[in-house]
Amino acid sequence: ALMRCNFLRQRNLGQTIIKVFSASNNYGFRISTMQSSTVTAERHKQSIVNQVHNKIDHNIGVSHELFQSLYSSCENSDSITEHDAILMLHVCTIGPFDSPTQKRTELADKIWNKLEQQGVPISTKLFNVKLKVHVTNETPFSAVEALEKLKSLGLKPDRVTYGYLLEGFCQQGDLTGANDVLEAMKASGYLLGIGVFNSFITGHFKSGSPDEAANVVNVLKSRGLTPDADTYSRFALHYAKIGDIESVLKYINEAQGAGEPLDQSVLLELYRTMVISGHFDKVEQLLKVMSETTKSIGTFMQKSSQLASEGHIEAAVQLYILMPKTESKFECNTGSYLLKAMIANGQHSAEEVMNIADRIVELNAKALPHRNALLHAYKLDRTDFAVQFLELMKAKNEKIKVPHLAPAICNYRKAQNREGLHQVLRMLLDLKGNYCAEDKMDCLLRLAIQH
């Protein structure tokens, strides 16, 4: 950045910028500022698609940054294919992991609008994935309007479509609509599986009939079906929303005893549900249960990041504390996803981010959260925030190097923000140590010459 603005000689590049900003980021990618000009847009798109598939296959999670790269690469190609659309919508059913649920459905709507603008043929399969985004994120949608839209496209609902429409009605507590879908399924000759009964459990809870919800279990057993993990999770989720931790634990234990244990992702969603419903003060026992299960770093990191993006920082930190700590070359980046989510959220001050960075260091002495917070602030184009954070680092005697200030100098100069530029230059002059003397002089001399 300094070289582009003629603030730094090329011979110093390896001593400054690369040292600070060439480290792998929190998701295992090497930060790079250049791509070969010979790489075509299609090859670039395929590379990103492969990255997304790899993240999904290994349960690492797709970040908002990677999702935006995927969307941009698809948008810049000749046209968005059905395969592209299905992949992007699928990501929205489970992420981006560092985005709140409302943002996920907004991204899905953006994709859908783009498909309609480009005249991409809509298949039943593609339509079903769109419905799945709303259902899995539990964002309200009109099942009636969805069915009418499907018919207007000349498509016929299949078993999957009916399942999502049924779930949509049940999530709204509309049992009349759910029963209409049920009759349509019967008329189409579809057999009623355990998923249908599980949806009605949610429907009865939403309509205020917990006794009827409990009776659904008896009905499904009378049909020769056996409650599965999803059956128990529906009950646990309802009680998590109302803060009844004893009932939550009861259904977790019942599922375990029935040989249908709730997996880690379900337990984490129960935790998140209690937090966002205002019952964080009651999660201690649930945290204990999760601490006794085999933990996946990826799953914990994704849910922790989602909570941070939704503003529940302390709840996110508690999950970070539970995450397995392993020795690796990326250990310096541990916890940086929390800082990134806080900065991207835009509702947290530099002081709040600094406090979390300090806690991360207390939990892992090898972590470099302050450096990572700066990196994320610059990448998110929040220069003022980065400078505020640098001032806090200075007050705490944290080590500051010339490259930490370089992006701020370039950004302020480009924006012709003289006040901000002077503030950063004063910080530059205050840096101590011979290691930065030559770079400081380069910055000052070239700035003086150009002005």
Coordinates of C-alpha atoms in Angstrom, one line a residue:
A1 CA 0.0 0.0 0.0
L2 CA 2.9 2.4 0.8
M3 CA 4.6 1.5 -2.4
R4 CA 1.5 2.4 -4.5
C5 CA 1.5 5.8 -2.8
N6 CA 5.3 6.2 -3.3
F7 CA 5.8 6.3 0.5
L8 CA 8.1 3.3 0.6
R9 CA 11.0 2.0 -1.5
Q10 CA 10.7 -1.4 -3.0
R11 CA 13.8 -2.7 -1.3
N12 CA 12.1 -2.3 2.1
L13 CA 9.0 -4.2 1.2
G14 CA 10.1 -7.5 2.6
Q15 CA 11.1 -6.0 5.9
T16 CA 7.7 -4.3 6.5
I17 CA 4.4 -5.0 4.8
I18 CA 4.9 -8.7 4.1
K19 CA 6.0 -9.5 7.6
V20 CA 2.8 -8.3 9.1
F21 CA 0.2 -9.1 6.4
S22 CA 1.5 -12.2 4.8
A23 CA 0.3 -14.6 7.6
S24 CA -2.5 -17.0 6.8
N25 CA -5.9 -15.7 7.9
N26 CA -8.3 -17.3 10.3
Y27 CA -9.7 -19.6 7.6
G28 CA -6.5 -21.0 6.4
F29 CA -6.1 -18.9 3.2
R30 CA -2.9 -17.0 2.3
I31 CA -3.6 -13.3 2.0
S32 CA -2.6 -12.2 -1.4
T33 CA -2.8 -8.8 -3.2
M34 CA -2.1 -10.0 -6.7
Q35 CA -3.5 -12.6 -9.0
S36 CA -2.0 -13.7 -12.3
S37 CA -3.5 -11.6 -15.1
T38 CA -3.6 -14.8 -17.2
V39 CA -6.2 -16.4 -15.0
T40 CA -9.6 -16.2 -16.7
A41 CA -12.7 -15.2 -14.9
E42 CA -14.1 -18.7 -15.4
R43 CA -11.0 -20.3 -13.8
H44 CA -11.1 -17.9 -11.0
K45 CA -14.8 -18.7 -10.4
Q46 CA -14.1 -22.4 -10.4
S47 CA -11.3 -21.9 -7.9
I48 CA -13.7 -20.1 -5.5
V49 CA -16.4 -22.8 -6.1
N50 CA -13.8 -25.5 -5.1
Q51 CA -12.9 -23.6 -2.0
V52 CA -16.6 -23.3 -1.0
H53 CA -17.1 -27.1 -1.6
N54 CA -14.0 -27.8 0.4
K55 CA -15.3 -25.7 3.3
I56 CA -18.7 -27.4 3.3
D57 CA -17.3 -30.9 2.9
H58 CA -14.9 -30.5 5.9
N59 CA -17.5 -28.6 8.0
I60 CA -15.2 -25.6 8.2
G61 CA -17.9 -23.1 7.2
V62 CA -18.2 -20.5 4.6
S63 CA -17.4 -16.9 5.7
H64 CA -19.3 -13.9 4.4
E65 CA -16.1 -12.8 2.7
L66 CA -15.8 -16.0 0.8
F67 CA -19.5 -16.0 0.0
Q68 CA -19.2 -12.5 -1.5
S69 CA -16.3 -13.7 -3.6
L70 CA -18.4 -16.6 -4.8
Y71 CA -21.3 -14.3 -5.6
S72 CA -19.1 -11.8 -7.4
S73 CA -17.4 -14.5 -9.5
C74 CA -20.8 -15.9 -10.5
E75 CA -22.2 -12.4 -11.2
N76 CA -19.2 -11.5 -13.4
S77 CA -19.4 -14.7 -15.5
D78 CA -21.6 -14.9 -18.6
S79 CA -24.6 -16.0 -16.5
I80 CA -25.5 -17.6 -13.2
T81 CA -26.2 -21.3 -13.8
E82 CA -28.6 -23.4 -11.8
H83 CA -25.7 -25.2 -10.2
D84 CA -24.2 -21.8 -9.1
A85 CA -27.5 -20.7 -7.7
I86 CA -28.1 -24.0 -5.8
L87 CA -24.6 -23.8 -4.3
M88 CA -25.0 -20.2 -3.2
L89 CA -28.5 -20.8 -1.8
H90 CA -27.2 -23.9 0.0
V91 CA -24.6 -21.8 1.7
C92 CA -27.4 -19.5 2.9
T93 CA -29.1 -22.4 4.6
I94 CA -26.1 -22.9 6.9
G95 CA -24.3 -19.6 6.7
P96 CA -22.3 -17.5 6.0
F97 CA -21.4 -18.6 9.5
D98 CA -20.4 -15.1 10.5
S99 CA -23.7 -13.6 9.5
P100 CA -27.0 -13.4 11.5
T101 CA -29.9 -15.4 10.2
Q102 CA -31.7 -12.4 8.9
K103 CA -28.7 -11.5 6.7
R104 CA -28.6 -15.0 5.3
T105 CA -32.2 -14.8 4.0
E106 CA -31.4 -11.3 2.6
L107 CA -28.5 -12.8 0.7
A108 CA -30.8 -15.6 -0.6
D109 CA -33.4 -13.0 -1.7
K110 CA -30.6 -11.1 -3.5
I111 CA -29.6 -14.2 -5.4
W112 CA -33.2 -15.1 -6.3
N113 CA -33.8 -11.6 -7.6
K114 CA -30.6 -11.9 -9.7
L115 CA -31.8 -15.2 -11.2
E116 CA -35.1 -13.6 -12.2
Q117 CA -33.3 -10.6 -13.7
Q118 CA -31.1 -12.9 -15.8
G119 CA -34.1 -15.1 -16.8
V120 CA -32.5 -18.2 -15.4
P121 CA -34.9 -21.2 -15.7
I122 CA -36.3 -22.1 -12.3
S123 CA -36.6 -25.8 -11.5
T124 CA -38.5 -27.4 -8.7
K125 CA -35.1 -28.4 -7.2
L126 CA -33.9 -24.8 -7.2
F127 CA -37.2 -23.6 -5.8
N128 CA -36.9 -26.2 -3.0
V129 CA -33.5 -24.9 -1.9
K130 CA -34.9 -21.4 -1.7
L131 CA -37.6 -22.6 0.6
K132 CA -35.0 -24.5 2.7
V133 CA -33.2 -21.2 3.4
H134 CA -36.3 -19.8 5.1
V135 CA -37.1 -23.0 6.9
T136 CA -33.6 -23.7 8.3
N137 CA -33.1 -20.1 9.4
E138 CA -36.7 -19.9 10.8
T139 CA -37.4 -16.6 9.0
P140 CA -41.1 -16.0 8.4
F141 CA -42.3 -16.5 4.9
S142 CA -45.7 -17.0 3.3
A143 CA -46.2 -20.7 2.4
V144 CA -49.3 -19.7 0.4
E145 CA -47.4 -17.1 -1.7
A146 CA -44.6 -19.6 -2.2
L147 CA -47.1 -22.2 -3.5
E148 CA -48.7 -19.7 -5.8
K149 CA -45.3 -18.6 -7.1
L150 CA -44.4 -22.2 -7.8
K151 CA -47.6 -22.7 -9.8
S152 CA -47.0 -19.5 -11.7
L153 CA -43.7 -20.9 -12.9
G154 CA -45.4 -23.9 -14.3
L155 CA -43.9 -26.2 -11.7
K156 CA -45.4 -29.0 -9.6
P157 CA -44.5 -29.4 -6.0
D158 CA -42.7 -32.7 -5.1
R159 CA -42.3 -34.4 -1.8
V160 CA -39.5 -32.1 -0.7
T161 CA -41.6 -29.0 -1.6
Y162 CA -44.5 -30.2 0.4
G163 CA -42.2 -30.9 3.3
Y164 CA -40.9 -27.3 3.4
L165 CA -44.3 -25.8 2.9
L166 CA -45.6 -27.9 5.8
E167 CA -42.7 -26.8 8.0
G168 CA -43.3 -23.2 6.9
F169 CA -47.0 -23.3 8.0
C170 CA -46.0 -25.0 11.3
Q171 CA -43.3 -22.5 12.1
Q172 CA -46.1 -19.8 11.9
G173 CA -48.4 -21.9 14.1
D174 CA -50.9 -22.2 11.1
L175 CA -52.2 -25.7 11.6
T176 CA -55.0 -25.1 9.1
G177 CA -52.5 -24.4 6.3
A178 CA -50.4 -27.3 7.5
N179 CA -53.3 -29.7 7.3
D180 CA -54.1 -28.5 3.8
V181 CA -50.6 -29.4 2.7
L182 CA -50.9 -32.7 4.4
E183 CA -54.1 -33.5 2.4
A184 CA -52.3 -32.5 -0.8
M185 CA -49.5 -34.9 0.1
K186 CA -51.9 -37.7 0.6
A187 CA -53.7 -36.9 -2.6
S188 CA -50.3 -37.1 -4.5
G189 CA -49.6 -40.5 -3.0
Y190 CA -46.7 -39.5 -0.8
L191 CA -46.2 -41.6 2.3
L192 CA -46.0 -39.7 5.6
G193 CA -42.6 -40.0 7.2
I194 CA -41.3 -39.0 10.6
G195 CA -40.5 -35.5 9.3
V196 CA -44.2 -34.7 8.8
F197 CA -44.9 -35.5 12.5
N198 CA -41.9 -33.6 13.7
S199 CA -43.2 -30.5 11.9
F200 CA -46.5 -30.8 13.6
I201 CA -44.8 -30.9 17.0
T202 CA -43.4 -27.4 16.2
G203 CA -46.8 -26.4 14.8
H204 CA -48.7 -27.3 18.0
F205 CA -46.1 -25.5 20.2
K206 CA -46.3 -22.4 18.0
S207 CA -50.1 -22.4 18.2
G208 CA -49.9 -22.7 22.0
S209 CA -50.9 -26.3 22.4
P210 CA -48.0 -28.1 24.2
D211 CA -50.3 -31.0 25.1
E212 CA -51.1 -31.6 21.5
A213 CA -47.4 -31.4 20.7
A214 CA -46.7 -34.2 23.2
N215 CA -49.6 -36.3 21.8
V216 CA -47.9 -36.2 18.3
V217 CA -45.4 -38.7 19.7
N218 CA -48.1 -41.1 20.5
V219 CA -49.6 -40.7 17.1
L220 CA -46.4 -41.4 15.2
K221 CA -45.7 -44.4 17.4
S222 CA -49.2 -45.8 16.6
R223 CA -48.2 -45.5 12.9
G224 CA -45.2 -47.8 13.6
L225 CA -42.7 -44.9 13.6
T226 CA -40.0 -44.3 16.1
P227 CA -39.0 -40.8 17.4
D228 CA -35.7 -39.7 16.0
A229 CA -33.2 -37.1 17.2
D230 CA -35.2 -34.3 15.4
T231 CA -38.3 -35.3 17.4
Y232 CA -36.5 -34.8 20.7
S233 CA -34.8 -31.6 19.5
R234 CA -38.2 -30.0 18.6
F235 CA -39.2 -30.3 22.3
A236 CA -35.8 -29.2 23.6
L237 CA -35.9 -26.2 21.2
H238 CA -39.3 -25.1 22.4
Y239 CA -38.2 -25.1 26.0
A240 CA -34.9 -23.4 25.2
K241 CA -36.9 -20.5 23.8
I242 CA -38.8 -20.1 27.1
G243 CA -35.8 -20.6 29.3
D244 CA -36.8 -23.9 30.8
I245 CA -33.4 -25.4 31.1
E246 CA -34.6 -28.4 33.1
S247 CA -36.9 -29.5 30.3
V248 CA -34.2 -28.9 27.8
L249 CA -31.9 -31.2 29.7
K250 CA -34.7 -33.7 30.1
Y251 CA -35.1 -34.1 26.3
I252 CA -31.4 -34.2 25.7
N253 CA -31.2 -37.1 28.1
E254 CA -34.2 -38.8 26.7
A255 CA -32.7 -38.7 23.2
Q256 CA -29.5 -40.1 24.6
G257 CA -31.4 -42.9 26.3
A258 CA -33.4 -43.7 23.2
G259 CA -30.2 -44.1 21.1
E260 CA -30.9 -40.9 19.2
P261 CA -28.4 -38.5 20.8
L262 CA -28.6 -34.9 19.8
D263 CA -25.4 -34.0 17.8
Q264 CA -23.1 -31.1 18.5
S265 CA -24.8 -28.8 16.0
V266 CA -28.2 -29.3 17.7
L267 CA -26.7 -28.6 21.1
L268 CA -25.1 -25.5 19.9
E269 CA -28.3 -24.3 18.4
L270 CA -30.1 -24.9 21.7
Y271 CA -27.5 -22.8 23.3
R272 CA -27.9 -20.0 20.8
T273 CA -31.7 -20.2 21.1
M274 CA -31.5 -19.7 24.9
V275 CA -29.0 -16.8 24.4
I276 CA -31.0 -14.9 21.8
S277 CA -34.2 -15.5 23.7
G278 CA -32.8 -13.7 26.7
H279 CA -31.8 -16.7 28.9
F280 CA -28.0 -16.5 28.9
D281 CA -28.1 -16.6 32.7
K282 CA -29.5 -20.2 32.5
V283 CA -27.0 -21.8 30.1
E284 CA -24.4 -23.0 32.6
Q285 CA -25.7 -26.6 32.7
L286 CA -26.0 -26.7 28.9
L287 CA -22.4 -25.6 28.6
K288 CA -21.4 -28.4 30.9
V289 CA -23.2 -30.9 28.7
M290 CA -21.4 -29.6 25.6
S291 CA -18.1 -29.6 27.4
E292 CA -18.5 -33.4 28.0
T293 CA -19.1 -34.2 24.3
T294 CA -16.6 -34.6 21.5
K295 CA -16.1 -31.1 20.1
S296 CA -15.4 -30.0 16.6
I297 CA -13.4 -26.8 16.3
G298 CA -15.2 -25.9 13.1
T299 CA -18.7 -26.3 14.5
F300 CA -18.0 -24.4 17.7
M301 CA -16.2 -21.6 15.8
Q302 CA -19.1 -21.2 13.4
K303 CA -21.7 -20.9 16.1
S304 CA -19.5 -18.7 18.2
S305 CA -19.0 -16.4 15.2
Q306 CA -22.7 -16.3 14.5
L307 CA -23.4 -15.2 18.1
A308 CA -20.8 -12.5 17.8
S309 CA -22.3 -11.2 14.6
E310 CA -25.7 -11.0 16.4
G311 CA -24.2 -9.0 19.2
H312 CA -24.0 -11.7 21.9
I313 CA -20.3 -11.3 22.6
E314 CA -20.0 -12.9 26.0
A315 CA -22.0 -16.0 24.8
A316 CA -19.6 -16.2 21.9
V317 CA -16.6 -16.0 24.1
Q318 CA -17.9 -18.9 26.3
L319 CA -18.0 -21.1 23.2
Y320 CA -14.5 -20.0 22.3
I321 CA -13.4 -21.1 25.8
L322 CA -14.9 -24.5 25.2
M323 CA -13.2 -25.0 21.9
P324 CA -10.4 -27.5 21.8
K325 CA -7.0 -25.8 21.9
T326 CA -4.5 -27.5 19.6
E327 CA -0.9 -26.7 18.6
S328 CA -0.7 -25.5 15.0
K329 CA 0.9 -23.0 12.8
F330 CA -2.3 -21.0 12.8
E331 CA -2.4 -20.7 16.6
C332 CA -1.5 -17.0 16.3
N333 CA -4.9 -16.5 14.7
T334 CA -7.0 -18.2 17.3
G335 CA -10.0 -16.2 18.3
S336 CA -9.6 -13.6 15.5
Y337 CA -12.9 -14.7 14.1
L338 CA -14.6 -13.1 17.2
L339 CA -12.9 -9.8 16.6
K340 CA -13.7 -9.9 12.9
A341 CA -17.4 -10.5 13.6
M342 CA -17.5 -7.7 16.2
I343 CA -15.9 -5.2 13.8
A344 CA -18.1 -6.3 10.9
N345 CA -21.2 -5.9 13.1
G346 CA -20.4 -2.2 13.4
Q347 CA -22.1 -1.9 16.8
H348 CA -19.0 -2.4 19.0
S349 CA -16.5 0.2 20.0
A350 CA -12.8 -0.1 19.8
E351 CA -12.7 -0.5 23.6
E352 CA -15.0 -3.5 23.5
V353 CA -12.9 -5.2 20.8
M354 CA -9.8 -4.4 22.7
N355 CA -11.3 -6.1 25.8
I356 CA -12.0 -9.2 23.9
A357 CA -8.5 -9.2 22.3
D358 CA -7.0 -9.0 25.8
R359 CA -9.1 -11.9 27.0
I360 CA -8.0 -14.0 24.0
V361 CA -4.4 -13.4 25.0
E362 CA -5.2 -14.4 28.6
L363 CA -6.6 -17.7 27.2
N364 CA -3.9 -18.3 24.7
A365 CA -0.5 -16.6 25.1
K366 CA 0.5 -17.5 21.5
A367 CA -2.5 -15.6 20.0
L368 CA -2.0 -12.3 18.2
P369 CA -5.5 -10.8 18.4
H370 CA -4.5 -7.2 18.4
R371 CA -2.6 -7.5 15.1
N372 CA -5.5 -9.5 13.7
A373 CA -8.1 -7.0 14.8
L374 CA -6.2 -4.3 12.9
L375 CA -6.0 -6.5 9.8
H376 CA -9.8 -7.2 9.8
A377 CA -10.5 -3.5 10.4
Y378 CA -8.5 -2.5 7.4
K379 CA -10.0 -5.3 5.2
L380 CA -13.5 -4.2 6.2
D381 CA -12.6 -0.6 5.3
R382 CA -12.9 0.8 8.8
T383 CA -9.9 3.0 9.0
D384 CA -11.2 5.2 11.7
F385 CA -11.9 2.2 13.9
A386 CA -8.3 0.9 13.2
V387 CA -6.8 4.2 14.3
Q388 CA -8.9 4.2 17.5
F389 CA -7.7 0.7 18.1
L390 CA -4.1 1.7 17.5
E391 CA -4.5 4.5 20.1
L392 CA -5.7 2.0 22.6
M393 CA -2.8 -0.3 21.8
K394 CA -0.4 2.6 22.3
A395 CA -2.0 3.4 25.7
K396 CA -1.5 -0.3 26.7
N397 CA 2.1 -0.3 25.5
E398 CA 1.3 -2.9 22.8
K399 CA 4.0 -3.1 20.2
I400 CA 3.1 -1.0 17.1
K401 CA 5.1 -1.2 13.9
V402 CA 5.2 1.0 10.8
P403 CA 3.1 -1.5 8.7
H404 CA 0.3 -1.3 11.3
L405 CA 0.0 2.4 10.3
A406 CA 0.7 2.1 6.6
P407 CA -2.9 1.3 5.4
A408 CA -4.3 4.2 7.5
I409 CA -1.8 6.6 6.0
C410 CA -2.7 5.5 2.4
N411 CA -6.5 5.5 3.1
Y412 CA -6.5 8.9 4.7
R413 CA -4.3 10.4 2.0
K414 CA -6.6 9.0 -0.7
A415 CA -9.7 10.4 1.1
Q416 CA -7.9 13.7 1.6
N417 CA -8.5 13.4 5.4
R418 CA -5.8 15.7 6.6
E419 CA -6.9 15.5 10.3
G420 CA -6.8 11.7 10.2
L421 CA -3.5 11.7 8.3
H422 CA -1.9 14.1 10.8
Q423 CA -3.1 11.9 13.7
V424 CA -1.5 8.8 12.2
L425 CA 1.7 10.6 11.3
R426 CA 2.0 11.7 14.9
M427 CA 1.7 8.1 15.9
L428 CA 4.4 7.2 13.3
L429 CA 6.8 9.8 14.8
D430 CA 6.2 8.4 18.3
L431 CA 7.3 4.9 17.3
K432 CA 10.5 3.8 19.1
G433 CA 13.2 1.5 18.0
N434 CA 15.8 1.4 15.3
Y435 CA 14.0 -1.3 13.4
C436 CA 11.5 1.3 12.1
A437 CA 13.7 4.4 11.7
E438 CA 14.4 4.0 8.0
D439 CA 10.8 3.3 7.1
K440 CA 9.7 6.3 9.2
M441 CA 12.0 8.5 7.2
D442 CA 10.8 7.1 3.9
C443 CA 7.2 7.8 4.8
L444 CA 7.9 11.4 6.0
L445 CA 10.2 12.4 3.2
R446 CA 8.0 11.2 0.4
L447 CA 4.9 12.7 2.0
A448 CA 6.7 16.0 2.3
I449 CA 7.9 15.9 -1.3
Q450 CA 4.4 15.2 -2.6
H451 CA 2.9 18.1 -0.6

